XYZ file of C-alpha atoms in Angstrom:
352
model
C 101.649 101.187 -28.321
C 99.374 103.831 -26.834
C 95.927 104.473 -28.253
C 92.758 106.282 -27.352
C 89.401 104.620 -26.905
C 87.561 103.966 -30.157
C 84.307 105.673 -29.241
C 82.464 104.276 -32.265
C 83.483 100.758 -31.337
C 82.445 101.327 -27.719
C 79.074 102.678 -28.850
C 78.630 99.675 -31.132
C 79.411 97.276 -28.308
C 76.719 98.893 -26.178
C 74.194 98.825 -29.028
C 74.776 95.158 -29.827
C 74.687 94.189 -26.155
C 71.603 96.275 -25.422
C 69.280 93.208 -25.377
C 71.515 91.559 -22.778
C 71.588 94.731 -20.713
C 67.786 94.923 -20.866
C 67.504 91.299 -19.745
C 69.962 92.088 -16.953
C 67.853 95.089 -15.945
C 64.699 92.934 -15.842
C 66.523 90.364 -13.736
C 67.713 93.136 -11.410
C 64.145 94.423 -11.099
C 62.889 90.956 -10.202
C 65.652 90.424 -7.656
C 65.213 93.918 -6.177
C 61.455 93.616 -5.748
C 61.818 90.061 -4.475
C 64.316 91.051 -1.804
C 62.151 93.989 -0.769
C 59.042 91.831 -0.451
C 61.069 89.318 1.555
C 62.077 92.089 3.967
C 58.446 93.205 4.202
C 57.333 89.656 4.983
C 59.911 89.457 7.765
C 58.657 92.750 9.185
C 55.079 91.550 8.995
C 55.975 88.719 11.351
C 56.151 91.391 14.077
C 52.591 92.717 13.990
C 52.268 96.233 15.390
C 49.106 97.905 16.755
C 48.703 101.672 16.798
C 46.477 103.963 18.808
C 46.122 107.703 18.220
C 44.431 109.977 20.733
C 44.022 113.729 20.337
C 43.900 116.094 23.339
C 42.933 119.720 23.659
C 45.266 121.845 25.787
C 43.575 124.828 27.403
C 46.291 127.158 28.625
C 45.699 129.267 31.724
C 45.051 132.971 31.282
C 48.246 134.984 30.969
C 50.468 131.948 30.346
C 51.716 133.126 26.976
C 55.236 131.768 27.407
C 53.835 128.299 28.089
C 52.481 128.181 24.535
C 56.008 128.639 23.235
C 57.517 126.115 25.615
C 55.085 123.221 25.122
C 55.797 122.363 21.488
C 56.141 119.036 19.659
C 59.744 118.588 20.771
C 59.294 119.405 24.474
C 56.115 117.322 24.819
C 58.120 114.191 24.033
C 60.389 115.046 26.948
C 57.499 116.024 29.227
C 55.770 112.683 28.635
C 58.701 110.941 30.337
C 58.522 112.856 33.636
C 57.052 111.386 36.787
C 54.073 113.688 36.561
C 52.846 111.873 33.429
C 54.732 108.629 32.760
C 55.315 107.995 36.464
C 51.594 108.434 37.151
C 50.735 106.188 34.191
C 53.042 103.480 35.565
C 51.222 103.642 38.896
C 47.950 103.033 37.084
C 49.402 100.197 34.966
C 50.950 98.346 37.882
C 54.010 96.127 38.161
C 53.358 94.182 34.941
C 54.930 96.908 32.791
C 58.481 98.110 32.344
C 58.852 101.897 32.389
C 61.545 102.084 29.681
C 59.526 99.811 27.419
C 56.400 101.931 27.877
C 58.414 105.081 27.169
C 59.551 103.623 23.840
C 55.957 102.868 22.888
C 54.625 106.446 23.158
C 55.172 109.548 21.014
C 53.788 113.089 21.106
C 53.072 115.248 18.045
C 51.725 118.728 17.462
C 50.893 119.069 13.771
C 49.748 122.703 13.609
C 48.123 124.403 16.595
C 49.973 124.048 19.934
C 46.612 123.483 21.637
C 46.100 120.149 19.875
C 48.297 117.341 21.141
C 48.319 113.892 19.487
C 49.578 110.936 21.518
C 50.497 107.785 19.580
C 50.942 104.437 21.307
C 52.531 101.642 19.282
C 53.052 98.050 20.438
C 52.785 94.386 19.479
C 49.951 93.589 21.892
C 46.611 95.310 21.295
C 45.559 94.883 24.934
C 48.747 96.546 26.203
C 48.280 99.419 23.766
C 44.726 99.916 25.060
C 45.805 99.894 28.710
C 48.727 102.287 28.148
C 46.486 104.662 26.187
C 43.926 104.772 29.028
C 46.610 105.238 31.684
C 48.151 108.128 29.720
C 44.758 109.796 29.355
C 44.266 109.780 33.108
C 47.833 110.986 33.724
C 47.563 113.821 31.177
C 44.215 115.035 32.514
C 45.615 115.072 36.057
C 48.772 116.826 34.825
C 46.674 119.535 33.185
C 44.694 120.003 36.377
C 47.695 120.513 38.687
C 50.074 122.517 36.475
C 49.610 126.296 36.646
C 50.312 126.684 32.932
C 47.106 124.880 32.043
C 43.454 125.379 32.726
C 42.841 121.785 31.615
C 43.876 119.002 29.238
C 41.153 116.736 27.959
C 40.586 114.163 25.247
C 38.692 115.299 22.145
C 39.299 112.388 19.734
C 40.099 108.726 20.298
C 40.767 106.683 17.171
C 40.252 102.948 17.085
C 43.276 100.757 17.694
C 44.357 99.391 14.322
C 47.051 97.115 12.983
C 49.876 99.166 11.506
C 50.115 98.981 7.740
C 53.541 98.549 6.211
C 53.860 100.755 3.097
C 54.826 98.795 0.005
C 57.326 100.309 -2.393
C 58.012 97.223 -4.515
C 58.072 99.261 -7.721
C 60.779 101.506 -6.303
C 62.814 98.471 -5.276
C 62.292 97.004 -8.748
C 63.409 100.246 -10.406
C 66.454 100.507 -8.149
C 67.357 96.859 -8.821
C 67.024 97.412 -12.573
C 69.219 100.529 -12.464
C 71.892 98.814 -10.362
C 71.934 95.668 -12.507
C 72.028 97.623 -15.781
C 74.680 99.942 -14.338
C 76.875 97.014 -13.330
C 76.380 95.422 -16.737
C 77.270 98.676 -18.480
C 80.335 99.157 -16.296
C 81.569 95.596 -16.940
C 80.990 96.042 -20.684
C 82.932 99.314 -20.778
C 85.669 97.936 -18.515
C 86.192 94.828 -20.649
C 86.267 96.971 -23.801
C 88.773 99.445 -22.380
C 91.020 96.647 -21.117
C 91.799 96.053 -24.776
C 91.996 92.239 -24.848
C 89.309 91.860 -27.524
C 89.732 92.668 -31.204
C 86.674 94.220 -32.864
C 88.169 96.063 -35.837
C 91.146 95.864 -38.168
C 92.360 99.118 -36.665
C 92.517 97.423 -33.243
C 94.969 94.884 -34.622
C 97.106 97.461 -36.397
C 97.324 99.741 -33.364
C 97.914 97.050 -30.754
C 100.075 94.606 -32.695
C 101.630 96.852 -35.324
C 100.601 94.526 -38.162
C 98.861 95.483 -41.409
C 95.483 93.786 -41.702
C 94.732 92.353 -45.143
C 91.007 91.904 -44.650
C 88.270 90.296 -42.626
C 85.719 87.492 -42.911
C 82.249 87.098 -41.427
C 80.564 84.348 -39.467
C 78.912 81.741 -41.658
C 76.054 81.092 -39.241
C 74.715 84.591 -39.846
C 72.649 85.503 -42.851
C 74.521 86.325 -46.027
C 73.685 89.523 -47.847
C 75.574 89.672 -51.113
C 74.393 93.219 -51.652
C 75.779 94.397 -48.334
C 78.378 97.032 -49.346
C 80.375 96.495 -46.167
C 80.737 92.757 -46.681
C 81.427 93.179 -50.396
C 84.128 95.761 -49.754
C 85.778 93.654 -47.064
C 85.762 90.590 -49.331
C 87.386 92.573 -52.168
C 90.041 93.920 -49.799
C 90.761 90.434 -48.446
C 91.061 89.012 -51.949
C 93.444 91.765 -53.054
C 95.494 91.443 -49.877
C 95.903 87.686 -50.198
C 96.907 88.014 -53.860
C 99.477 90.640 -52.912
C 100.943 88.306 -50.300
C 101.079 85.437 -52.807
C 102.872 87.646 -55.345
C 105.543 88.790 -52.878
C 106.212 85.524 -51.049
C 106.688 81.959 -52.164
C 104.932 80.577 -49.091
C 102.345 82.077 -46.712
C 101.900 80.338 -43.393
C 98.867 80.897 -41.186
C 99.189 80.914 -37.403
C 96.850 81.581 -34.466
C 96.698 81.175 -30.686
C 94.305 78.191 -30.714
C 96.571 75.388 -31.806
C 95.911 75.995 -35.488
C 92.105 75.718 -35.371
C 91.381 79.305 -36.423
C 94.094 79.193 -39.093
C 92.759 75.914 -40.527
C 89.192 77.273 -40.576
C 90.335 80.423 -42.386
C 92.277 78.384 -44.940
C 89.217 76.240 -45.653
C 87.070 79.368 -45.964
C 89.228 81.133 -48.567
C 89.697 77.847 -50.419
C 85.955 77.128 -50.583
C 85.205 80.665 -51.722
C 88.003 80.655 -54.283
C 89.374 83.996 -53.149
C 92.976 83.092 -54.008
C 95.154 80.261 -55.233
C 95.759 78.388 -51.970
C 98.699 76.364 -53.258
C 101.079 78.766 -51.547
C 99.140 78.837 -48.272
C 99.656 76.465 -45.351
C 99.602 76.192 -41.570
C 102.556 77.265 -39.465
C 104.483 74.492 -37.741
C 107.468 75.623 -35.685
C 109.366 72.307 -35.847
C 108.796 71.877 -39.573
C 109.840 75.439 -40.335
C 112.989 75.053 -38.238
C 114.052 72.096 -40.425
C 113.056 73.751 -43.675
C 114.204 77.351 -43.357
C 114.737 77.927 -47.048
C 112.501 79.987 -49.283
C 110.806 83.318 -48.931
C 108.033 82.504 -46.460
C 105.816 84.940 -44.609
C 103.496 84.357 -41.681
C 100.005 85.743 -41.297
C 98.284 85.903 -37.885
C 94.657 84.758 -37.914
C 92.748 86.654 -35.218
C 89.093 85.904 -34.367
C 86.603 88.699 -33.794
C 85.205 89.547 -30.352
C 87.276 87.189 -28.215
C 89.847 87.970 -25.480
C 92.845 87.291 -27.667
C 95.476 90.009 -27.437
C 97.687 88.430 -24.783
C 97.497 84.978 -26.374
C 98.281 86.102 -29.912
C 101.059 88.391 -28.657
C 102.721 85.405 -26.986
C 102.360 83.343 -30.159
C 103.845 86.100 -32.325
C 106.784 86.425 -29.933
C 107.250 82.641 -30.074
C 107.225 82.617 -33.885
C 109.701 85.484 -34.094
C 111.927 83.801 -31.525
C 112.136 80.817 -33.906
C 113.086 83.000 -36.835
C 109.664 83.440 -38.383
C 108.460 86.704 -39.923
C 104.908 87.752 -39.042
C 104.123 90.268 -41.761
C 100.335 90.573 -41.694
C 97.106 89.647 -39.959
C 93.505 88.918 -40.827
C 90.354 89.404 -38.714
C 87.985 86.443 -38.961
C 84.461 85.465 -37.901
C 83.267 89.063 -37.606
C 79.693 89.703 -36.536
C 77.707 91.186 -39.430
C 75.331 93.118 -37.182
C 78.197 94.579 -35.177
C 80.085 95.582 -38.311
C 76.988 97.114 -39.891
C 76.368 99.296 -36.830
C 80.036 100.238 -36.593
C 80.609 101.190 -40.218
C 77.203 102.846 -40.526
C 78.519 105.558 -38.207
C 81.039 106.614 -40.813
C 80.224 109.221 -43.385
C 78.625 107.862 -46.536
C 81.085 107.465 -49.353
C 84.176 106.760 -47.217
C 86.108 103.570 -47.745
C 85.761 100.892 -45.160
């Protein structure tokens, strides 16, 4: 039987599971920040030293096109030519690899094309110092021989410092919380939409095609005798059971848990005195096959909030295969908080 999604039930599921989702989000934040800090610690094992040197480029008179050519992008290419990097390698000697040195240097022009910043980054402070000095000599010589320049000279030399790794643990924590809560929300919605869990009497009627004669609530929760929802459900259950007893000589209770849920429900209605239980009993396939006389009816006992649809469907098919008549169902062990949130969404004054 086809049905749409009960949006009120889905909303109620999210509301009642909100504490779990919040705990999941906190756990995701802890895991996310922890993983990020672990990555940072690994990176910190490879200590990097940085040197920044600023040069002033004095262009030759009339070399207007040179100012357009020597920009931040082209300077990174120019640094790798023999006139600069090749000369620097001569100064450094055979102890350095040219490709490695090339990877360690970067050129930037942040605003004015006359101000060139050279950054040297490496894991050895001494190497960084030597490469920086060699590049200074090479750049000054390059500025002296190239016709585009009048000169290139150093105007600022910052101290070599250990590179700081920026920490964004709070971002990692936020991302972890969002991912964890999102996964939890998706799983909650997916499990609800799969339709294996019964939350309301309507669920049972729509999915199994059985009239539901009432519902009971979990004993371990607080009891509020003035709760209109619980009172109404108790009255409906009492009337439904009496109607069954009037129309059938014997009412048998069955479930998909080997009779445990049915036995618990029978004890509950007996202790509360909701109906004369002399006509009520537990379904036994072998016993009913031997004693097929009488007008007996079978009621399915379905617990609240458990994956139960497939199991109870199999049991109903089994009972019907053996000649039994499943005429009704009852929803048991309902969560009071869940039911209060669910029914509170209905308009005041409507029947439950």
